[in-house]
Amino acid sequence: MQLRDIIANTNTISLETLAQDTALAKEVQINLFRFGLLDPPVDGKFGFFSTQALKYLQSVLKIQESGLGPQTSKALLEVKEAIPLKLSNDLASRIIKYMRDKHYFVAVGEKRYNIVYLEGASADGQPNRDTFNEWNDRRMVIEIATGTPKIVGNWLATTEPGNWSTQHPPNANGVARIAFGQYQAWQVGTHYGSGRDPHEALVQCGTVKVYRDRNKDGIRNGDAIDIGANFFINQHWGFDMSKVEGASAGCLVGQSRQGHREFMALIKQDVRYQLNNKYVFFTTVIAGDKLAQAFPAS
């Protein structure tokens, strides 16, 4: 069955029936993904997240159908944006423009958060000198509840390892430095690090790409690429340290304990995490100078 069949026959099928039709489920998922209401992958398995996204679409568009009916099917095929984006030239909009330009997934809807790290940039998004071993990056959370992107969290952070970890790498091939891009790779868990001060964090559970700083020069250029799911590239706190040093060995780290607690409290309000506490979060890492070049502030 296809969405056009439901429209033509003006019938409504239950979500249970939808879940049993893999081809139809994929067609629905493709469009929910297109709206930014459903995370990839599109797999034809119409479970909790797909059901939540479909019901949210119906709520946003004020469609009163208890299952998948002709109105919902028509909307899935014909509506361009379930929540039309209203992009300006503020920092949140410029980040979303950059993500869309790179074909990254952008989550849309109330309490569907986008986690973004901006490397070598200040709180207002302006590029800085990105000095090695300094806290000069930003950890941000962006929400697009009604179409206008809003930065709902913005903390001092690092996306790069510190000097101590660079000189004393936990990996013989060199300390890790995450590659710019987007990854679906983190779940809520506990960061243990070297065994000190364990705390709630986002713990790596999926594949990421890193550079190995074997020559210990503190930059990515010329470094070998390593790809894997067991690098312990977590998102944790930086122990309130004044310099990065050993606070990061390649993790995505918020400088302060309090800021990290605020970050975790916020992202755990995400409706997808509320639905399933094993939810795997997306995170996007962007170079501040590249953002400024592609979408300069006015």
Coordinates of N, CA, C and O in Angstrom, one line a residue, residues 229-296:
A229 N 33.6 3.1 17.2 CA 32.6 3.4 18.2 C 33.0 3.2 19.6 O 32.2 3.3 20.5
N230 N 34.3 2.9 19.8 CA 34.7 2.6 21.2 C 35.9 3.5 21.6 O 36.8 3.0 22.2
F231 N 35.8 4.8 21.3 CA 36.9 5.7 21.6 C 36.7 6.4 22.9 O 37.5 7.2 23.3
F232 N 35.5 6.2 23.5 CA 35.2 6.9 24.8 C 35.2 8.4 24.6 O 35.6 9.2 25.4
I233 N 34.7 8.9 23.4 CA 34.6 10.3 23.1 C 33.2 10.7 23.8 O 32.2 10.8 23.1
N234 N 33.3 11.1 25.0 CA 32.1 11.4 25.8 C 31.9 12.9 25.8 O 32.8 13.7 25.5
Q235 N 30.7 13.3 26.3 CA 30.4 14.7 26.5 C 30.2 14.9 28.0 O 29.2 14.6 28.6
H236 N 31.3 15.4 28.6 CA 31.3 15.5 30.1 C 31.7 16.9 30.6 O 31.8 17.8 29.8
W237 N 32.0 17.0 31.9 CA 32.4 18.3 32.4 C 33.9 18.4 32.5 O 34.6 17.4 32.5
G238 N 34.4 19.6 32.6 CA 35.9 19.9 32.6 C 36.4 20.2 33.9 O 37.5 20.8 34.0
F239 N 35.7 19.8 35.0 CA 36.2 19.9 36.4 C 36.6 21.3 36.8 O 37.3 21.5 37.7
D240 N 36.0 22.3 36.1 CA 36.2 23.7 36.5 C 37.7 24.1 36.3 O 38.1 25.1 36.9
M241 N 38.4 23.4 35.5 CA 39.8 23.7 35.3 C 40.0 25.0 34.5 O 39.2 25.3 33.6
S242 N 41.1 25.7 34.8 CA 41.3 27.0 34.1 C 41.9 26.8 32.7 O 41.7 27.6 31.8
K243 N 42.6 25.7 32.5 CA 43.2 25.3 31.2 C 42.6 23.9 30.9 O 42.2 23.1 31.8
V244 N 42.6 23.5 29.6 CA 42.1 22.2 29.3 C 42.9 21.1 29.8 O 42.4 20.1 30.4
E245 N 44.2 21.1 29.5 CA 45.2 20.1 30.0 C 44.7 18.7 29.9 O 44.4 18.2 28.8
G246 N 44.4 18.0 31.0 CA 43.9 16.6 31.0 C 42.4 16.5 31.1 O 41.9 15.4 31.3
A247 N 41.7 17.6 31.1 CA 40.2 17.6 31.2 C 39.6 16.9 30.0 O 38.5 16.5 30.0
S248 N 40.3 17.0 28.9 CA 39.8 16.3 27.6 C 41.0 15.6 27.0 O 42.0 16.1 26.7
A249 N 40.7 14.3 26.6 CA 41.6 13.5 25.8 C 40.9 13.2 24.5 O 41.0 12.1 23.9
G250 N 40.1 14.2 24.0 CA 39.4 14.1 22.7 C 37.9 14.2 22.9 O 37.1 14.1 21.9
C251 N 37.4 14.3 24.2 CA 36.0 14.4 24.4 C 35.5 15.8 24.1 O 36.2 16.7 23.9
L252 N 34.2 15.9 24.1 CA 33.5 17.2 23.9 C 33.1 17.7 25.3 O 32.2 17.1 25.9
V253 N 33.8 18.7 25.8 CA 33.8 18.9 27.2 C 33.3 20.4 27.6 O 33.9 21.3 27.0
G254 N 32.3 20.5 28.4 CA 31.9 21.8 29.0 C 32.8 22.1 30.1 O 33.1 21.3 31.0
Q255 N 33.3 23.4 30.2 CA 34.3 23.8 31.2 C 33.9 23.6 32.6 O 34.7 23.1 33.4
S256 N 32.7 23.9 32.9 CA 32.3 24.0 34.3 C 31.3 22.8 34.7 O 30.5 22.3 33.9
R257 N 31.4 22.5 35.9 CA 30.4 21.4 36.4 C 29.0 21.9 36.4 O 28.1 21.2 35.9
Q258 N 28.8 23.2 36.8 CA 27.4 23.7 36.8 C 26.9 23.8 35.4 O 25.7 23.5 35.2
G259 N 27.7 24.3 34.5 CA 27.2 24.4 33.1 C 26.8 23.1 32.5 O 25.9 22.9 31.8
H260 N 27.6 22.1 32.9 CA 27.4 20.7 32.4 C 26.1 20.2 33.0 O 25.3 19.5 32.3
R261 N 25.9 20.4 34.3 CA 24.6 20.0 34.9 C 23.4 20.6 34.2 O 22.4 20.0 33.9
E262 N 23.5 21.9 33.8 CA 22.5 22.6 33.1 C 22.2 22.0 31.7 O 21.1 21.8 31.3
F263 N 23.3 21.7 31.1 CA 23.3 21.0 29.7 C 22.5 19.7 29.8 O 21.6 19.4 29.0
M264 N 22.9 18.8 30.8 CA 22.3 17.5 30.9 C 20.8 17.6 31.3 O 20.0 16.9 30.8
A265 N 20.5 18.6 32.2 CA 19.1 18.7 32.6 C 18.2 19.2 31.4 O 17.1 18.7 31.3
L266 N 18.8 20.0 30.6 CA 18.1 20.5 29.4 C 17.8 19.4 28.4 O 16.7 19.2 28.0
I267 N 18.9 18.7 28.0 CA 18.7 17.7 26.9 C 17.9 16.5 27.4 O 17.2 15.8 26.5
K268 N 17.8 16.3 28.7 CA 17.0 15.2 29.1 C 15.5 15.5 29.1 O 14.6 14.7 29.3
Q269 N 15.2 16.8 28.8 CA 13.8 17.2 28.6 C 13.3 16.9 27.2 O 12.2 17.0 26.8
D270 N 14.3 16.5 26.3 CA 14.0 16.2 24.9 C 12.9 15.1 24.9 O 12.9 14.1 25.6
V271 N 11.9 15.3 24.0 CA 10.7 14.4 24.0 C 11.1 13.0 23.6 O 10.5 12.0 23.9
R272 N 12.2 12.9 22.8 CA 12.7 11.6 22.3 C 13.3 10.9 23.5 O 13.2 9.6 23.6
Y273 N 14.1 11.6 24.3 CA 14.7 10.9 25.5 C 13.6 10.6 26.5 O 13.7 9.5 27.1
Q274 N 12.6 11.4 26.6 CA 11.5 11.1 27.5 C 10.7 9.9 27.1 O 10.2 9.1 28.0
L275 N 10.7 9.6 25.8 CA 10.0 8.5 25.3 C 10.8 7.2 25.5 O 10.3 6.1 25.8
N276 N 12.2 7.3 25.4 CA 13.1 6.2 25.6 C 14.4 6.7 26.1 O 15.1 7.4 25.4
N277 N 14.8 6.3 27.3 CA 16.0 6.9 27.9 C 17.3 6.2 27.3 O 18.4 6.6 27.7
K278 N 17.1 5.4 26.3 CA 18.2 4.9 25.5 C 18.4 5.6 24.2 O 19.1 5.2 23.3
Y279 N 17.6 6.7 24.1 CA 17.7 7.5 22.9 C 19.1 7.9 22.5 O 19.9 8.3 23.4
V280 N 19.5 7.8 21.3 CA 20.8 8.2 20.8 C 20.8 9.6 20.2 O 20.1 9.9 19.2
F281 N 21.5 10.5 20.9 CA 21.5 11.9 20.5 C 22.5 12.2 19.3 O 23.6 11.6 19.2
F282 N 22.0 13.0 18.4 CA 22.9 13.6 17.4 C 23.7 14.7 18.0 O 23.3 15.4 18.9
T283 N 24.9 14.9 17.5 CA 25.7 16.1 17.8 C 26.5 16.5 16.6 O 27.0 15.7 15.8
T284 N 26.5 17.9 16.4 CA 27.2 18.5 15.2 C 28.3 19.3 15.7 O 28.2 20.1 16.6
V285 N 29.5 19.1 15.1 CA 30.7 19.9 15.4 C 31.1 20.7 14.2 O 31.3 20.2 13.1
I286 N 31.1 22.0 14.4 CA 31.4 23.0 13.3 C 32.6 23.9 13.7 O 32.7 24.3 14.8
A287 N 33.4 24.2 12.7 CA 34.5 25.1 12.8 C 33.9 26.5 12.8 O 33.2 26.9 11.8
G288 N 34.3 27.3 13.8 CA 33.7 28.7 13.9 C 34.1 29.5 12.7 O 33.3 30.3 12.2
D289 N 35.3 29.4 12.2 CA 35.7 30.2 11.1 C 35.0 29.8 9.8 O 34.7 30.7 9.0
K290 N 34.7 28.5 9.6 CA 34.0 28.0 8.5 C 32.5 28.6 8.5 O 32.0 28.9 7.4
L291 N 31.9 28.6 9.7 CA 30.6 29.1 9.8 C 30.6 30.6 9.4 O 29.7 31.1 8.7
A292 N 31.5 31.4 9.9 CA 31.6 32.8 9.6 C 31.9 33.1 8.1 O 31.3 34.0 7.6
Q293 N 32.6 32.2 7.5 CA 32.9 32.4 6.1 C 31.6 32.1 5.2 O 31.3 32.8 4.3
A294 N 30.9 31.0 5.6 CA 29.8 30.6 4.8 C 28.6 31.5 5.1 O 27.8 31.8 4.1
F295 N 28.4 31.9 6.3 CA 27.2 32.7 6.7 C 27.6 33.8 7.7 O 27.4 33.6 8.9
P296 N 28.2 34.8 7.2 CA 28.8 35.9 8.0 C 27.7 36.6 8.8 O 26.6 36.8 8.3

